PDB file of C-alpha atoms in Angstrom:
ATOM      1  CA  MET A   1      -0.328 -19.512  -7.404  1.00  0.00           C
ATOM      2  CA  ASN A   2      -1.914 -21.460 -10.285  1.00  0.00           C
ATOM      3  CA  GLY A   3      -2.032 -18.570 -12.752  1.00  0.00           C
ATOM      4  CA  ALA A   4      -2.994 -15.874 -10.254  1.00  0.00           C
ATOM      5  CA  ALA A   5      -0.850 -12.796  -9.753  1.00  0.00           C
ATOM      6  CA  PRO A   6       1.806 -13.421  -7.084  1.00  0.00           C
ATOM      7  CA  LEU A   7       0.791 -12.544  -3.534  1.00  0.00           C
ATOM      8  CA  GLY A   8       3.285 -11.106  -1.068  1.00  0.00           C
ATOM      9  CA  LEU A   9       3.090 -10.263   2.624  1.00  0.00           C
ATOM     10  CA  TYR A  10       3.178  -6.942   4.445  1.00  0.00           C
ATOM     11  CA  SER A  11       5.525  -7.150   7.429  1.00  0.00           C
ATOM     12  CA  ILE A  12       2.891  -5.751   9.785  1.00  0.00           C
ATOM     13  CA  SER A  13       1.355  -9.242   9.574  1.00  0.00           C
ATOM     14  CA  VAL A  14       4.015 -10.949  11.685  1.00  0.00           C
ATOM     15  CA  ARG A  15       5.690  -9.929  14.936  1.00  0.00           C
ATOM     16  CA  GLY A  16       8.897 -10.902  16.658  1.00  0.00           C
ATOM     17  CA  LEU A  17      11.166 -11.124  13.613  1.00  0.00           C
ATOM     18  CA  ASP A  18      13.842  -8.652  12.607  1.00  0.00           C
ATOM     19  CA  VAL A  19      14.337  -7.952   8.913  1.00  0.00           C
ATOM     20  CA  PRO A  20      16.830 -10.745   8.083  1.00  0.00           C
ATOM     21  CA  GLU A  21      14.717 -13.256  10.030  1.00  0.00           C
ATOM     22  CA  LEU A  22      11.567 -12.067   8.297  1.00  0.00           C
ATOM     23  CA  LEU A  23      13.098 -12.445   4.846  1.00  0.00           C
ATOM     24  CA  THR A  24      14.492 -15.899   5.613  1.00  0.00           C
ATOM     25  CA  TRP A  25      11.161 -17.031   7.079  1.00  0.00           C
ATOM     26  CA  ALA A  26       9.237 -15.686   4.070  1.00  0.00           C
ATOM     27  CA  ALA A  27      11.521 -17.515   1.656  1.00  0.00           C
ATOM     28  CA  GLY A  28      11.053 -20.772   3.547  1.00  0.00           C
ATOM     29  CA  ALA A  29       7.280 -20.282   3.537  1.00  0.00           C
ATOM     30  CA  GLY A  30       7.133 -19.715  -0.221  1.00  0.00           C
ATOM     31  CA  ILE A  31       6.102 -16.052   0.066  1.00  0.00           C
ATOM     32  CA  PRO A  32       7.512 -14.368  -3.056  1.00  0.00           C
ATOM     33  CA  PHE A  33       8.136 -10.832  -1.733  1.00  0.00           C
ATOM     34  CA  VAL A  34       7.514  -8.599   1.280  1.00  0.00           C
ATOM     35  CA  HIS A  35       6.543  -5.014   2.008  1.00  0.00           C
ATOM     36  CA  LEU A  36       8.257  -3.502   5.048  1.00  0.00           C
ATOM     37  CA  ARG A  37       6.637  -1.167   7.530  1.00  0.00           C
ATOM     38  CA  GLY A  38       9.301   1.486   7.397  1.00  0.00           C
ATOM     39  CA  GLY A  39       8.258   4.219   9.832  1.00  0.00           C
ATOM     40  CA  PRO A  40       9.018   4.548  13.558  1.00  0.00           C
ATOM     41  CA  ARG A  41       6.133   2.195  14.361  1.00  0.00           C
ATOM     42  CA  GLY A  42       7.797  -0.432  12.182  1.00  0.00           C
ATOM     43  CA  PHE A  43      11.474  -0.983  11.386  1.00  0.00           C
ATOM     44  CA  ASP A  44      12.250   2.776  11.424  1.00  0.00           C
ATOM     45  CA  LEU A  45      14.217   2.497   8.207  1.00  0.00           C
ATOM     46  CA  GLY A  46      14.927   6.217   7.965  1.00  0.00           C
ATOM     47  CA  ALA A  47      16.957   6.057  11.174  1.00  0.00           C
ATOM     48  CA  ARG A  48      19.057   3.039  10.147  1.00  0.00           C
ATOM     49  CA  GLU A  49      22.670   3.307   9.066  1.00  0.00           C
ATOM     50  CA  GLU A  50      23.327   2.750   5.379  1.00  0.00           C
ATOM     51  CA  ALA A  51      25.583  -0.190   6.209  1.00  0.00           C
ATOM     52  CA  THR A  52      22.706  -1.933   7.993  1.00  0.00           C
ATOM     53  CA  LEU A  53      20.346  -1.340   5.097  1.00  0.00           C
ATOM     54  CA  ALA A  54      22.969  -2.606   2.668  1.00  0.00           C
ATOM     55  CA  ARG A  55      23.377  -5.820   4.688  1.00  0.00           C
ATOM     56  CA  TRP A  56      19.634  -6.336   4.644  1.00  0.00           C
ATOM     57  CA  HIS A  57      19.628  -5.861   0.882  1.00  0.00           C
ATOM     58  CA  VAL A  58      22.223  -8.606   0.545  1.00  0.00           C
ATOM     59  CA  VAL A  59      19.974 -10.895   2.585  1.00  0.00           C
ATOM     60  CA  SER A  60      16.961 -10.003   0.430  1.00  0.00           C
ATOM     61  CA  ARG A  61      18.870 -10.904  -2.724  1.00  0.00           C
ATOM     62  CA  SER A  62      19.381 -14.439  -1.418  1.00  0.00           C
ATOM     63  CA  THR A  63      15.873 -14.831   0.062  1.00  0.00           C
ATOM     64  CA  VAL A  64      12.935 -12.666  -1.112  1.00  0.00           C
ATOM     65  CA  PRO A  65      12.881  -9.074  -2.394  1.00  0.00           C
ATOM     66  CA  ILE A  66      11.620  -6.086  -0.446  1.00  0.00           C
ATOM     67  CA  THR A  67       9.506  -4.424  -3.109  1.00  0.00           C
ATOM     68  CA  GLY A  68       8.137  -1.472  -1.120  1.00  0.00           C
ATOM     69  CA  VAL A  69       8.206   0.258   2.236  1.00  0.00           C
ATOM     70  CA  THR A  70       5.514   2.139   4.114  1.00  0.00           C
ATOM     71  CA  ALA A  71       5.757   5.470   5.894  1.00  0.00           C
ATOM     72  CA  ASP A  72       3.779   6.698   8.890  1.00  0.00           C
ATOM     73  CA  THR A  73       3.821  10.169   7.298  1.00  0.00           C
ATOM     74  CA  ASP A  74       0.457  11.611   6.319  1.00  0.00           C
ATOM     75  CA  LEU A  75      -0.044  13.061   2.843  1.00  0.00           C
ATOM     76  CA  ALA A  76      -1.757  16.163   4.252  1.00  0.00           C
ATOM     77  CA  ASP A  77       1.344  17.043   6.294  1.00  0.00           C
ATOM     78  CA  LEU A  78       3.330  17.430   3.058  1.00  0.00           C
ATOM     79  CA  PHE A  79       0.867  20.175   2.022  1.00  0.00           C
ATOM     80  CA  SER A  80       0.651  21.893   5.397  1.00  0.00           C
ATOM     81  CA  GLY A  81       1.038  25.648   5.444  1.00  0.00           C
ATOM     82  CA  ASP A  82       2.917  25.329   8.734  1.00  0.00           C
ATOM     83  CA  PRO A  83       6.647  24.775   8.094  1.00  0.00           C
ATOM     84  CA  ALA A  84       6.940  23.104  11.518  1.00  0.00           C
ATOM     85  CA  VAL A  85       4.649  20.370  10.185  1.00  0.00           C
ATOM     86  CA  ARG A  86       5.593  20.324   6.504  1.00  0.00           C
ATOM     87  CA  CYS A  87       9.384  20.340   6.738  1.00  0.00           C
ATOM     88  CA  PRO A  88       9.761  17.364   9.140  1.00  0.00           C
ATOM     89  CA  ALA A  89       7.230  15.387   7.082  1.00  0.00           C
ATOM     90  CA  GLN A  90       9.162  16.051   3.884  1.00  0.00           C
ATOM     91  CA  GLU A  91      12.443  15.081   5.541  1.00  0.00           C
ATOM     92  CA  ASP A  92      10.909  11.846   6.858  1.00  0.00           C
ATOM     93  CA  VAL A  93       9.795  10.932   3.346  1.00  0.00           C
ATOM     94  CA  ARG A  94      13.206  11.744   1.855  1.00  0.00           C
ATOM     95  CA  ARG A  95      15.007   9.571   4.424  1.00  0.00           C
ATOM     96  CA  LEU A  96      12.613   6.692   3.900  1.00  0.00           C
ATOM     97  CA  ALA A  97      12.933   6.969   0.116  1.00  0.00           C
ATOM     98  CA  ASP A  98      16.722   6.827   0.455  1.00  0.00           C
ATOM     99  CA  ALA A  99      16.377   3.703   2.606  1.00  0.00           C
ATOM    100  CA  ALA A 100      13.984   2.169   0.080  1.00  0.00           C
ATOM    101  CA  ARG A 101      16.483   2.626  -2.736  1.00  0.00           C
ATOM    102  CA  ILE A 102      19.274   0.981  -0.730  1.00  0.00           C
ATOM    103  CA  LEU A 103      16.971  -1.958   0.037  1.00  0.00           C
ATOM    104  CA  GLY A 104      16.032  -2.311  -3.626  1.00  0.00           C
ATOM    105  CA  ALA A 105      12.406  -1.292  -3.000  1.00  0.00           C
ATOM    106  CA  ARG A 106      10.433   0.393  -5.759  1.00  0.00           C
ATOM    107  CA  TRP A 107       8.021   2.648  -3.848  1.00  0.00           C
ATOM    108  CA  VAL A 108       7.167   4.382  -0.581  1.00  0.00           C
ATOM    109  CA  ARG A 109       3.625   4.442   0.743  1.00  0.00           C
ATOM    110  CA  LEU A 110       2.117   7.512   2.409  1.00  0.00           C
ATOM    111  CA  LEU A 111      -0.947   7.417   4.627  1.00  0.00           C
ATOM    112  CA  ALA A 112      -3.868   9.653   3.661  1.00  0.00           C
ATOM    113  CA  ARG A 113      -5.987   9.933   6.796  1.00  0.00           C
ATOM    114  CA  ARG A 114      -7.513  13.309   5.942  1.00  0.00           C
ATOM    115  CA  PRO A 115      -9.082  14.154   2.577  1.00  0.00           C
ATOM    116  CA  LEU A 116      -7.636  17.238   0.899  1.00  0.00           C
ATOM    117  CA  THR A 117      -9.537  20.123  -0.601  1.00  0.00           C
ATOM    118  CA  ALA A 118      -8.968  21.161  -4.195  1.00  0.00           C
ATOM    119  CA  ALA A 119      -7.020  24.195  -2.979  1.00  0.00           C
ATOM    120  CA  ALA A 120      -4.695  22.087  -0.823  1.00  0.00           C
ATOM    121  CA  ALA A 121      -4.083  19.341  -3.392  1.00  0.00           C
ATOM    122  CA  ASP A 122      -1.420  21.237  -5.318  1.00  0.00           C
ATOM    123  CA  GLY A 123       1.202  18.994  -6.873  1.00  0.00           C
ATOM    124  CA  ASP A 124       3.713  21.851  -6.880  1.00  0.00           C
ATOM    125  CA  ALA A 125       4.125  21.318  -3.138  1.00  0.00           C
ATOM    126  CA  LEU A 126       5.786  17.958  -3.876  1.00  0.00           C
ATOM    127  CA  ARG A 127       8.196  19.078  -6.590  1.00  0.00           C
ATOM    128  CA  GLY A 128      11.073  19.634  -4.209  1.00  0.00           C
ATOM    129  CA  LEU A 129      10.913  16.229  -2.566  1.00  0.00           C
ATOM    130  CA  GLY A 130      13.087  14.495  -5.152  1.00  0.00           C
ATOM    131  CA  THR A 131      12.453  11.020  -3.747  1.00  0.00           C
ATOM    132  CA  GLY A 132      13.400   9.110  -6.905  1.00  0.00           C
ATOM    133  CA  VAL A 133      10.758   6.454  -6.191  1.00  0.00           C
ATOM    134  CA  PRO A 134       6.989   6.778  -6.619  1.00  0.00           C
ATOM    135  CA  LEU A 135       4.956   7.747  -3.575  1.00  0.00           C
ATOM    136  CA  LEU A 136       1.890   5.571  -3.161  1.00  0.00           C
ATOM    137  CA  VAL A 137      -1.079   7.124  -1.385  1.00  0.00           C
ATOM    138  CA  GLU A 138      -3.223   4.864   0.819  1.00  0.00           C
ATOM    139  CA  LEU A 139      -6.687   6.333   1.354  1.00  0.00           C
ATOM    140  CA  HIS A 140      -7.586   5.935   5.025  1.00  0.00           C
ATOM    141  CA  ASP A 141     -10.902   7.781   5.104  1.00  0.00           C
ATOM    142  CA  PRO A 142     -14.163   7.033   3.259  1.00  0.00           C
ATOM    143  CA  GLY A 143     -14.386  10.771   2.657  1.00  0.00           C
ATOM    144  CA  TRP A 144     -11.841  10.467  -0.155  1.00  0.00           C
ATOM    145  CA  LEU A 145     -14.621   9.006  -2.318  1.00  0.00           C
ATOM    146  CA  THR A 146     -17.019  11.879  -1.773  1.00  0.00           C
ATOM    147  CA  ALA A 147     -17.413  14.116  -4.801  1.00  0.00           C
ATOM    148  CA  GLN A 148     -15.265  17.073  -3.718  1.00  0.00           C
ATOM    149  CA  ALA A 149     -12.352  15.093  -2.258  1.00  0.00           C
ATOM    150  CA  HIS A 150     -12.392  12.702  -5.207  1.00  0.00           C
ATOM    151  CA  ARG A 151     -12.036  15.586  -7.657  1.00  0.00           C
ATOM    152  CA  ALA A 152      -9.141  16.978  -5.627  1.00  0.00           C
ATOM    153  CA  LEU A 153      -7.435  13.575  -5.569  1.00  0.00           C
ATOM    154  CA  LEU A 154      -7.776  13.087  -9.335  1.00  0.00           C
ATOM    155  CA  ARG A 155      -6.318  16.553  -9.865  1.00  0.00           C
ATOM    156  CA  LEU A 156      -3.415  15.736  -7.592  1.00  0.00           C
ATOM    157  CA  LEU A 157      -2.699  12.347  -9.170  1.00  0.00           C
ATOM    158  CA  ASP A 158      -2.881  13.816 -12.652  1.00  0.00           C
ATOM    159  CA  GLY A 159      -0.558  16.723 -11.997  1.00  0.00           C
ATOM    160  CA  ALA A 160       1.771  15.961  -9.097  1.00  0.00           C
ATOM    161  CA  GLN A 161       5.501  15.691  -9.584  1.00  0.00           C
ATOM    162  CA  PRO A 162       7.169  13.462  -8.510  1.00  0.00           C
ATOM    163  CA  ARG A 163       4.624  10.957  -9.698  1.00  0.00           C
ATOM    164  CA  LEU A 164       2.019   9.896  -7.178  1.00  0.00           C
ATOM    165  CA  ARG A 165       0.310   6.508  -7.376  1.00  0.00           C
ATOM    166  CA  LEU A 166      -2.125   4.603  -5.166  1.00  0.00           C
ATOM    167  CA  LEU A 167      -2.022   1.699  -2.743  1.00  0.00           C
ATOM    168  CA  ALA A 168      -5.501   0.191  -2.494  1.00  0.00           C
ATOM    169  CA  ASP A 169      -6.330  -1.247   0.928  1.00  0.00           C
ATOM    170  CA  SER A 170      -9.308  -3.599   0.693  1.00  0.00           C
ATOM    171  CA  THR A 171     -10.632  -2.809   4.180  1.00  0.00           C
ATOM    172  CA  GLN A 172     -10.380   0.960   3.826  1.00  0.00           C
ATOM    173  CA  LEU A 173     -12.024   0.972   0.394  1.00  0.00           C
ATOM    174  CA  ALA A 174     -14.687  -1.500   1.530  1.00  0.00           C
ATOM    175  CA  HIS A 175     -15.630   0.994   4.255  1.00  0.00           C
ATOM    176  CA  ALA A 176     -16.156   3.638   1.593  1.00  0.00           C
ATOM    177  CA  LEU A 177     -18.294   1.304  -0.477  1.00  0.00           C
ATOM    178  CA  THR A 178     -20.621   0.568   2.434  1.00  0.00           C
ATOM    179  CA  SER A 179     -20.756   3.972   4.133  1.00  0.00           C
ATOM    180  CA  ASP A 180     -22.500   6.029   1.442  1.00  0.00           C
ATOM    181  CA  GLU A 181     -26.155   5.648   0.469  1.00  0.00           C
ATOM    182  CA  GLN A 182     -25.219   6.593  -3.107  1.00  0.00           C
ATOM    183  CA  ASN A 183     -23.089   3.484  -3.423  1.00  0.00           C
ATOM    184  CA  ASP A 184     -23.184   3.434  -7.221  1.00  0.00           C
ATOM    185  CA  GLN A 185     -21.528   6.851  -7.344  1.00  0.00           C
ATOM    186  CA  VAL A 186     -18.885   5.743  -4.844  1.00  0.00           C
ATOM    187  CA  GLY A 187     -18.201   2.663  -6.952  1.00  0.00           C
ATOM    188  CA  GLU A 188     -17.831   4.798 -10.067  1.00  0.00           C
ATOM    189  CA  ARG A 189     -15.387   7.110  -8.308  1.00  0.00           C
ATOM    190  CA  LEU A 190     -13.354   4.143  -7.110  1.00  0.00           C
ATOM    191  CA  GLU A 191     -13.283   2.744 -10.645  1.00  0.00           C
ATOM    192  CA  GLN A 192     -11.806   6.030 -11.881  1.00  0.00           C
ATOM    193  CA  LEU A 193      -8.911   5.643  -9.406  1.00  0.00           C
ATOM    194  CA  TRP A 194      -7.802   2.151 -10.456  1.00  0.00           C
ATOM    195  CA  PRO A 195      -5.539   3.326 -13.327  1.00  0.00           C
ATOM    196  CA  TRP A 196      -3.274   4.869 -10.658  1.00  0.00           C
ATOM    197  CA  ALA A 197      -3.150   1.762  -8.445  1.00  0.00           C
ATOM    198  CA  ASP A 198       0.224   0.048  -8.224  1.00  0.00           C
ATOM    199  CA  VAL A 199      -0.377  -2.043  -5.089  1.00  0.00           C
ATOM    200  CA  LEU A 200      -3.283  -3.844  -3.412  1.00  0.00           C
ATOM    201  CA  HIS A 201      -3.317  -4.911   0.224  1.00  0.00           C
ATOM    202  CA  LEU A 202      -5.796  -7.636   1.106  1.00  0.00           C
ATOM    203  CA  SER A 203      -6.332  -6.257   4.585  1.00  0.00           C
ATOM    204  CA  ASP A 204      -7.751  -8.475   7.338  1.00  0.00           C
ATOM    205  CA  ALA A 205      -8.088  -7.450  10.986  1.00  0.00           C
ATOM    206  CA  GLY A 206      -9.665 -10.755  11.977  1.00  0.00           C
ATOM    207  CA  PRO A 207     -13.021 -11.208  10.205  1.00  0.00           C
ATOM    208  CA  GLY A 208     -11.459 -12.488   6.991  1.00  0.00           C
ATOM    209  CA  LEU A 209     -12.191 -11.367   3.444  1.00  0.00           C
ATOM    210  CA  ALA A 210     -15.753 -12.661   3.128  1.00  0.00           C
ATOM    211  CA  SER A 211     -17.495  -9.263   3.002  1.00  0.00           C
ATOM    212  CA  HIS A 212     -18.899  -7.884  -0.234  1.00  0.00           C
ATOM    213  CA  GLY A 213     -16.556  -4.876  -0.105  1.00  0.00           C
ATOM    214  CA  HIS A 214     -13.395  -7.010  -0.104  1.00  0.00           C
ATOM    215  CA  ALA A 215     -14.680  -8.926  -3.120  1.00  0.00           C
ATOM    216  CA  VAL A 216     -15.528  -5.728  -5.029  1.00  0.00           C
ATOM    217  CA  VAL A 217     -12.058  -4.286  -4.414  1.00  0.00           C
ATOM    218  CA  ALA A 218     -10.183  -7.515  -5.158  1.00  0.00           C
ATOM    219  CA  ASP A 219     -12.192  -8.246  -8.307  1.00  0.00           C
ATOM    220  CA  ALA A 220     -11.586  -4.740  -9.643  1.00  0.00           C
ATOM    221  CA  ALA A 221      -7.845  -5.276  -9.151  1.00  0.00           C
ATOM    222  CA  VAL A 222      -7.974  -8.696 -10.814  1.00  0.00           C
ATOM    223  CA  ARG A 223      -9.749  -7.229 -13.843  1.00  0.00           C
ATOM    224  CA  ARG A 224      -7.059  -4.581 -14.175  1.00  0.00           C
ATOM    225  CA  ILE A 225      -4.340  -7.242 -13.850  1.00  0.00           C
ATOM    226  CA  ALA A 226      -6.068  -9.421 -16.460  1.00  0.00           C
ATOM    227  CA  GLY A 227      -6.106  -6.379 -18.748  1.00  0.00           C
ATOM    228  CA  GLY A 228      -2.353  -5.920 -18.434  1.00  0.00           C
ATOM    229  CA  GLN A 229      -1.981  -3.449 -15.560  1.00  0.00           C
ATOM    230  CA  HIS A 230       0.733  -4.276 -13.034  1.00  0.00           C
ATOM    231  CA  ILE A 231      -0.755  -4.324  -9.540  1.00  0.00           C
ATOM    232  CA  GLU A 232       1.318  -5.901  -6.797  1.00  0.00           C
ATOM    233  CA  ALA A 233      -0.884  -7.630  -4.209  1.00  0.00           C
ATOM    234  CA  ALA A 234       0.036  -8.567  -0.639  1.00  0.00           C
ATOM    235  CA  VAL A 235      -1.690  -9.802   2.512  1.00  0.00           C
ATOM    236  CA  GLU A 236      -1.973  -7.399   5.443  1.00  0.00           C
ATOM    237  CA  TRP A 237      -2.947  -9.312   8.587  1.00  0.00           C
ATOM    238  CA  THR A 238      -3.667  -7.183  11.669  1.00  0.00           C
ATOM    239  CA  GLY A 239      -5.418  -9.683  13.915  1.00  0.00           C
ATOM    240  CA  ALA A 240      -4.533 -10.160  17.580  1.00  0.00           C
ATOM    241  CA  ASP A 241      -2.287 -13.186  16.991  1.00  0.00           C
ATOM    242  CA  ARG A 242       0.565 -12.288  14.658  1.00  0.00           C
ATOM    243  CA  THR A 243       2.931 -15.117  15.446  1.00  0.00           C
ATOM    244  CA  PRO A 244       4.715 -16.497  12.383  1.00  0.00           C
ATOM    245  CA  ALA A 245       2.576 -19.654  12.449  1.00  0.00           C
ATOM    246  CA  THR A 246      -0.720 -17.742  12.479  1.00  0.00           C
ATOM    247  CA  ALA A 247       0.485 -15.199   9.937  1.00  0.00           C
ATOM    248  CA  LEU A 248       1.434 -18.008   7.568  1.00  0.00           C
ATOM    249  CA  ALA A 249      -1.914 -19.761   8.033  1.00  0.00           C
ATOM    250  CA  VAL A 250      -3.762 -16.520   7.259  1.00  0.00           C
ATOM    251  CA  TYR A 251      -1.517 -15.857   4.279  1.00  0.00           C
ATOM    252  CA  ARG A 252      -2.200 -19.292   2.790  1.00  0.00           C
ATOM    253  CA  ARG A 253      -5.943 -18.951   3.342  1.00  0.00           C
ATOM    254  CA  HIS A 254      -6.011 -15.577   1.599  1.00  0.00           C
ATOM    255  CA  ALA A 255      -3.721 -16.810  -1.174  1.00  0.00           C
ATOM    256  CA  ALA A 256      -6.290 -19.519  -1.950  1.00  0.00           C
ATOM    257  CA  TRP A 257      -9.076 -16.897  -1.935  1.00  0.00           C
ATOM    258  CA  TRP A 258      -7.029 -14.647  -4.243  1.00  0.00           C
ATOM    259  CA  THR A 259      -6.340 -17.503  -6.660  1.00  0.00           C
ATOM    260  CA  ALA A 260     -10.014 -18.473  -6.759  1.00  0.00           C
ATOM    261  CA  ARG A 261     -11.036 -14.927  -7.690  1.00  0.00           C
ATOM    262  CA  HIS A 262      -8.602 -14.886 -10.625  1.00  0.00           C
ATOM    263  CA  SER A 263      -9.926 -17.868 -12.530  1.00  0.00           C
ATOM    264  CA  PRO A 264     -13.393 -16.668 -13.716  1.00  0.00           C
ATOM    265  CA  ILE A 265     -12.234 -13.089 -14.312  1.00  0.00           C
ATOM    266  CA  ALA A 266      -9.167 -14.155 -16.272  1.00  0.00           C
ATOM    267  CA  LYS A 267     -11.313 -16.451 -18.435  1.00  0.00           C
ATOM    268  CA  ALA A 268     -13.786 -13.641 -19.141  1.00  0.00           C
ATOM    269  CA  ALA A 269     -10.945 -11.318 -20.140  1.00  0.00           C
ATOM    270  CA  SER A 270      -9.367 -13.842 -22.512  1.00  0.00           C
TER     271      SER A 270
END
């Protein structure tokens, strides 16, 4: 990677491979680590037997590590006042966290499709989860960077136990940066969230990463990395063709883009 932070691959990027095949293919392609889509729409890790997960971990130790897994569970469901919603969501997260630990993964990602109010964003609601791995929140709505929701999110991140962190998706955050007329304020709010970011997904549904928003998000992450913060970056390809050959071509193209963005920022930080 020529001095750039290593770049992994999110498993959503490639279809038709089971977990051992995916890990073996990634190792052969020079991809240093993978993130697994862990919910029912992915490999459904919470429903797998421990023996299966243990076998996959053995494969990962001889190929590439699985550093994180993603849930289909929504953050808001963990705060729901309806036990019929909250309890299954909490159980899903617990099962997926157990699977993550067996696989050697370090975190579980939650979706955040609906911004929370300050009243709802109470970290006490998460105290009983006991996942043992950080939960990374992926903001899937530009509304998270409006003033009220942003304040609620900062309050939650600052006070929640177990510890919450962030997964920054370049497409989702780029939408926020281009959807508000007061773009400077949105940018400032995003900057305040970066200290909680553990993971960055360079997310491409087909157009590539050429837009201004992708560059703003990636460059902010690179500056944090250059300053000593650990942010694990991976490619998330969601285009129509997700064959291994196309996924690898996209990965290599974005790896070159990622490396190019590191050089001037790293020099400025030195």
